[in-house]
Short mmCIF file of C-alpha atoms in Angstrom, two decimals:
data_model
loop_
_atom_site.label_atom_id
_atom_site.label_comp_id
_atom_site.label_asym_id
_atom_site.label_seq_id
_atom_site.Cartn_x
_atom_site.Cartn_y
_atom_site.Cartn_z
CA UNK A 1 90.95 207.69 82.47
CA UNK A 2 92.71 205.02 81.85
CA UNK A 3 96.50 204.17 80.83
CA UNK A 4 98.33 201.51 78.98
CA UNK A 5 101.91 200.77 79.14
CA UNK A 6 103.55 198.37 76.70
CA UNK A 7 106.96 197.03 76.91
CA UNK A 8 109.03 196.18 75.11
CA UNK A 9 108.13 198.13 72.30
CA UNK A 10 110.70 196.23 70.02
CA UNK A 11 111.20 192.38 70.77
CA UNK A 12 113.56 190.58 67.91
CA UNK A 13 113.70 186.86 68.64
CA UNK A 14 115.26 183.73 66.82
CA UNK A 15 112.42 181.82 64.92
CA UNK A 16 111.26 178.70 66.99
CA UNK A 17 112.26 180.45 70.55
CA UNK A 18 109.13 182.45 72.82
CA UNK A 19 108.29 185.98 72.79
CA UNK A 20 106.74 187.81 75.66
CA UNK A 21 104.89 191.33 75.57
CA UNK A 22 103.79 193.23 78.92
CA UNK A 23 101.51 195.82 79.36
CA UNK A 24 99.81 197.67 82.89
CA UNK A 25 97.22 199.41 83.05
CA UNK A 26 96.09 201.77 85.30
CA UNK A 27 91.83 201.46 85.89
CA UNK A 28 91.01 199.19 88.19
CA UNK A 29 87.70 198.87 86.70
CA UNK A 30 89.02 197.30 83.62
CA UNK A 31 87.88 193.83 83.20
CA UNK A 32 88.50 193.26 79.21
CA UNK A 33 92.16 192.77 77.45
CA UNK A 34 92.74 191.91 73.99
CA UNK A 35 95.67 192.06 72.24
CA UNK A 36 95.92 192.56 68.20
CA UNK A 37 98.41 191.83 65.58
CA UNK A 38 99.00 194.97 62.94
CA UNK A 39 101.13 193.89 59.94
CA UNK A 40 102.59 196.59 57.78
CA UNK A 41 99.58 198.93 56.02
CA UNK A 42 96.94 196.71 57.55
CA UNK A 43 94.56 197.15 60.02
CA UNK A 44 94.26 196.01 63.66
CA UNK A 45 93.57 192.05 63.95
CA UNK A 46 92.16 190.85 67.08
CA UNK A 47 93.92 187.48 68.49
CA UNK A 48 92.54 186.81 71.55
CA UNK A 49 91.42 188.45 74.58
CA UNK A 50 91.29 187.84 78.12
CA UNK A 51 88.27 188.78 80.71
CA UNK A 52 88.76 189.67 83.96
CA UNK A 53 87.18 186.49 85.72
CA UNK A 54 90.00 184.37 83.80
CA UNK A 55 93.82 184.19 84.71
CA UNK A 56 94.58 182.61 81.64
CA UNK A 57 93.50 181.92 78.20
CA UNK A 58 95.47 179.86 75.65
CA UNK A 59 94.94 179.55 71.73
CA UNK A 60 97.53 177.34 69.86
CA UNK A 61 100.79 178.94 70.08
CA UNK A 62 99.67 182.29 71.76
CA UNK A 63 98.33 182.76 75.47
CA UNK A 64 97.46 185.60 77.10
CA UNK A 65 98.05 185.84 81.15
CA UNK A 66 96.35 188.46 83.71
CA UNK A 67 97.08 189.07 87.11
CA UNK A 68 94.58 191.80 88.10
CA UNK A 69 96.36 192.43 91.49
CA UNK A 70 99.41 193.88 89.78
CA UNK A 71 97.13 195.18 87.04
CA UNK A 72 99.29 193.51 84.11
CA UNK A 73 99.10 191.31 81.86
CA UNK A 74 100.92 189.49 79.04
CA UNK A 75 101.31 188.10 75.22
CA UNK A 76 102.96 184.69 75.15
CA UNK A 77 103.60 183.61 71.50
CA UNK A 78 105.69 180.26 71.56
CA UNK A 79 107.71 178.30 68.54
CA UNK A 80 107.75 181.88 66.64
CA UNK A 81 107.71 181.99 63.22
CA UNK A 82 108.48 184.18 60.32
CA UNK A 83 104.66 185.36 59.81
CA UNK A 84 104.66 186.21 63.40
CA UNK A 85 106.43 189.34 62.65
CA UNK A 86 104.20 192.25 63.26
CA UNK A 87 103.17 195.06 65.76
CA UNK A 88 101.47 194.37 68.58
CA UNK A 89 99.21 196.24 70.57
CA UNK A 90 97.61 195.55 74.13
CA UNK A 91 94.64 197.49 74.98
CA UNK A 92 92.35 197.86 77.81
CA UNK A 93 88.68 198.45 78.66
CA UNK A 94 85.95 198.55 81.66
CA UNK A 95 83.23 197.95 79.26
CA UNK A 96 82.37 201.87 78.83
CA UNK A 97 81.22 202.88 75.35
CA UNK A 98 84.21 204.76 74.52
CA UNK A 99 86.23 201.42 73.58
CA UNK A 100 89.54 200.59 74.38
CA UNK A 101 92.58 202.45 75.52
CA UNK A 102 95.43 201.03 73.29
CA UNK A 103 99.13 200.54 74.63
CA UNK A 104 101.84 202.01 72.12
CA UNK A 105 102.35 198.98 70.15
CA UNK A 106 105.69 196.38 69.95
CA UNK A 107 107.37 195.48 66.98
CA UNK A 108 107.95 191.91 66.57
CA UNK A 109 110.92 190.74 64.35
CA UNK A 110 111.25 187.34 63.86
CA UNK A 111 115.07 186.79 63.08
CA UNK A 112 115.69 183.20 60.50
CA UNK B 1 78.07 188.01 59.87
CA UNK B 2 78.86 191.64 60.26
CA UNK B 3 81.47 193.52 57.64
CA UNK B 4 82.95 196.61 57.82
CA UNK B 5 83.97 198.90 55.12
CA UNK B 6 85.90 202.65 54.64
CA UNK B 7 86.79 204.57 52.21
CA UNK B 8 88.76 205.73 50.56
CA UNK B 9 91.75 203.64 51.22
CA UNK B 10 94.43 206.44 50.38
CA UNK B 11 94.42 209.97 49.72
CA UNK B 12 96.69 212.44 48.94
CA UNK B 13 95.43 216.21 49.79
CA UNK B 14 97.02 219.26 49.93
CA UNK B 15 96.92 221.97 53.41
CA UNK B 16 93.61 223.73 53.43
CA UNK B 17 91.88 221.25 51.70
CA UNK B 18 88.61 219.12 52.93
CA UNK B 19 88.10 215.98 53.86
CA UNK B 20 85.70 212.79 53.78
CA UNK B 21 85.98 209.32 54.92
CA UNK B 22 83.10 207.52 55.24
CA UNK B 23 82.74 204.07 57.24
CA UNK B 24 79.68 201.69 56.88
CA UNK B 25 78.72 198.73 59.03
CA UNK B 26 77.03 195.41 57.78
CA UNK B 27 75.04 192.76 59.20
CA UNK B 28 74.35 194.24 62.65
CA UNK B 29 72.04 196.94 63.84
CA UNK B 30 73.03 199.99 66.61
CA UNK B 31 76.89 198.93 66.71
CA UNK B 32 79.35 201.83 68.48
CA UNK B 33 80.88 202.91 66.23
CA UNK B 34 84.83 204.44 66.26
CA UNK B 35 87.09 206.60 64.62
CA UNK B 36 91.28 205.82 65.48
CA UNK B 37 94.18 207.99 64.01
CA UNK B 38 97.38 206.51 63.91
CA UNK B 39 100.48 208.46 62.79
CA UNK B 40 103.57 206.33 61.45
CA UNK B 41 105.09 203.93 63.12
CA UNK B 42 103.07 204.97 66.51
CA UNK B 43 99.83 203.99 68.26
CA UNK B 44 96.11 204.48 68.20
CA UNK B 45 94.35 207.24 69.50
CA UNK B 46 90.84 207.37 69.73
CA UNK B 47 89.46 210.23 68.13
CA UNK B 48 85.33 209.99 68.40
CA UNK B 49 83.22 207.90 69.18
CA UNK B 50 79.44 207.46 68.72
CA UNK B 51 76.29 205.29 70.40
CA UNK B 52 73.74 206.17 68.40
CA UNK B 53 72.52 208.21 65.49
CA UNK B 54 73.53 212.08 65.57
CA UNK B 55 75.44 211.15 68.81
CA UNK B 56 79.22 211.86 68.74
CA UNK B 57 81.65 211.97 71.58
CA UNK B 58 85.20 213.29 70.68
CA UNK B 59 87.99 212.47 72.54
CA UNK B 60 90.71 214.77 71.51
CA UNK B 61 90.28 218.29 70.05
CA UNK B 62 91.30 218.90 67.01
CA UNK B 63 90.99 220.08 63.82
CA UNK B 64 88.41 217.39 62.76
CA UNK B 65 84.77 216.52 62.87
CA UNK B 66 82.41 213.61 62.87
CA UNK B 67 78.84 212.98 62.31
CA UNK B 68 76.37 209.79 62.38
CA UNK B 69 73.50 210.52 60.07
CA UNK B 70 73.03 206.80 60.29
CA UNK B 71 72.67 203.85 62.22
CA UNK B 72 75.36 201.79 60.49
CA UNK B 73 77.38 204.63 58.41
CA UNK B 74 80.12 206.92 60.69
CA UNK B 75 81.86 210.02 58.74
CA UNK B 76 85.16 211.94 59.34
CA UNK B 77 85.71 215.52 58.12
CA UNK B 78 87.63 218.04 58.28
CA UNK B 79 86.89 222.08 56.61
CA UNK B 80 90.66 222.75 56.47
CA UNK B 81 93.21 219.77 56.75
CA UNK B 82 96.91 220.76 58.37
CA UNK B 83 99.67 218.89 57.66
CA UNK B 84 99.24 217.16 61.33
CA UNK B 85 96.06 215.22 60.15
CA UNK B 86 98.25 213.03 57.91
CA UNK B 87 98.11 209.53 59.04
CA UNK B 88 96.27 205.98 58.64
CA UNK B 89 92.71 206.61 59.65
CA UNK B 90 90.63 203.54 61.19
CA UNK B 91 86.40 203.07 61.39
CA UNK B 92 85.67 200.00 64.31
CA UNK B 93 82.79 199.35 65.37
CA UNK B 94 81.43 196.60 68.89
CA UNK B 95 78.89 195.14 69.39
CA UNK B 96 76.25 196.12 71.98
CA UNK B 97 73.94 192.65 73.15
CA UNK B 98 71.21 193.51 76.12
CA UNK B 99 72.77 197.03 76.72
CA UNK B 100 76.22 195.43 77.41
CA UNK B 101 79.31 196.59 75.51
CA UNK B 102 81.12 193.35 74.20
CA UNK B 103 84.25 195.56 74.15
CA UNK B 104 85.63 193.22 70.97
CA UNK B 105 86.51 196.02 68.35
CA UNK B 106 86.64 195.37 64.86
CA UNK B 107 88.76 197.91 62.37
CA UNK B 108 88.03 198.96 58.83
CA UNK B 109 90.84 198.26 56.22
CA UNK B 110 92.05 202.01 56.99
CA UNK B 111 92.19 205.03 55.22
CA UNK B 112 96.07 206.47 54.11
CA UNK B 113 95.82 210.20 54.84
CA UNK B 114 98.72 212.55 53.45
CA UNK B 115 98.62 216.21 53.56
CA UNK B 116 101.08 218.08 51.38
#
């Protein structure tokens, strides 16, 4: 089946600098990546995705990257700020109907 | 549009106890339906999942159950909880168009689990 690996899986950054989140997976079927944004007690928002026949995908201050040779693929979140600060999960799918597999999450603490 | 809703939001139960948390879907029609565990501070593991009514696929054994009775409502028991099944509990459901999975996944508001 397949795996997701998430790094780092705590990120602090200054507010108004970039923050970068990698994951790889392992299934080289895979050809769907979102990412989602958990704050504290809430449930899993998704905040954009990527499909496999795109490299990248940019919305505002967040872009995701994929690079399906390596099998990773990345969170870009630039000019942070304070409501930015969250967990963040990558996750992985080849369209099967058992969903997505999820990477372990990174906490994102936005520092003032 | 489509809503999703579970329930109870928190529970406090002791070991030995049952359990029932019940998910419903709105404003769609033969969704997949999902049940996640998460335990604190750590990620989300998929425990069942289900395609159709009285059609359930677990992923992890345990000391849980789930049925579909149906189309748009997903339940999660358990005869006897351990102290284990505490955690946040999450119903998602996708979207299926012309036999493709979409593969977007849409969580409940969550259900806080704590066995004493």
């Amino acid at each position: 089946g397949e795996n997701v690996e998430q790094h780092p899986s705590t990120l602090s950054v200054q507010e108004g600098d970039s923050a970068v989140i990698k994951c790889t997976y392992s299934d080289s079927a895979s050809n769907y990546f979102p990412w989602y944004k958990q704050e504290l007690g809430k449930r899993p928002q998704l905040i954009i995705d990527i499909r496999s026949n795109v490299g990248e995908k940019k919305d505002q201050r967040i872009a995701v990257t994929l690079n399906k040779t390596a099998k990773h693929f990345s969170l870009h979140i630039t000019e942070t700020q304070p409501e930015d600060s969250a967990v963040y999960f990558c996750a992985a799918s080849e369209g099967g109907a058992d969903g997505l597999t999820f990477g372990k999450g990174t906490h994102l603490i936005i520092q003032p | 549009s489509q809503t999703i809703h579970q329930w109870p939001a928190t529970l406090v139960q002791p070991v030995g106890s049952p359990l029932s948390l019940e998910c419903t879907v709105e404003g769609t029609s033969n969704p997949n339906l999902y049940w996640y565990r998460q335990a604190a501070g750590r990620g989300l593991q998929l425990l069942f999942y289900s395609v159709g009514i009285g059609q359930i696929s677990s992923e992890v054994p345990q000391n849980l159950s789930a049925s579909r009775p149906q189309d748009r409502q997903f339940i999660l028991s358990s005869k006897k909880l351990l102290l284990s099944d505490s955690g946040f509990y999450l119903c998602a459901w996708t979207a299926v168009r012309a036999g493709v999975y979409t593969g977007e996944l849409f969580f409940g508001e969550g259900s806080r689990l704590t066995v004493l």
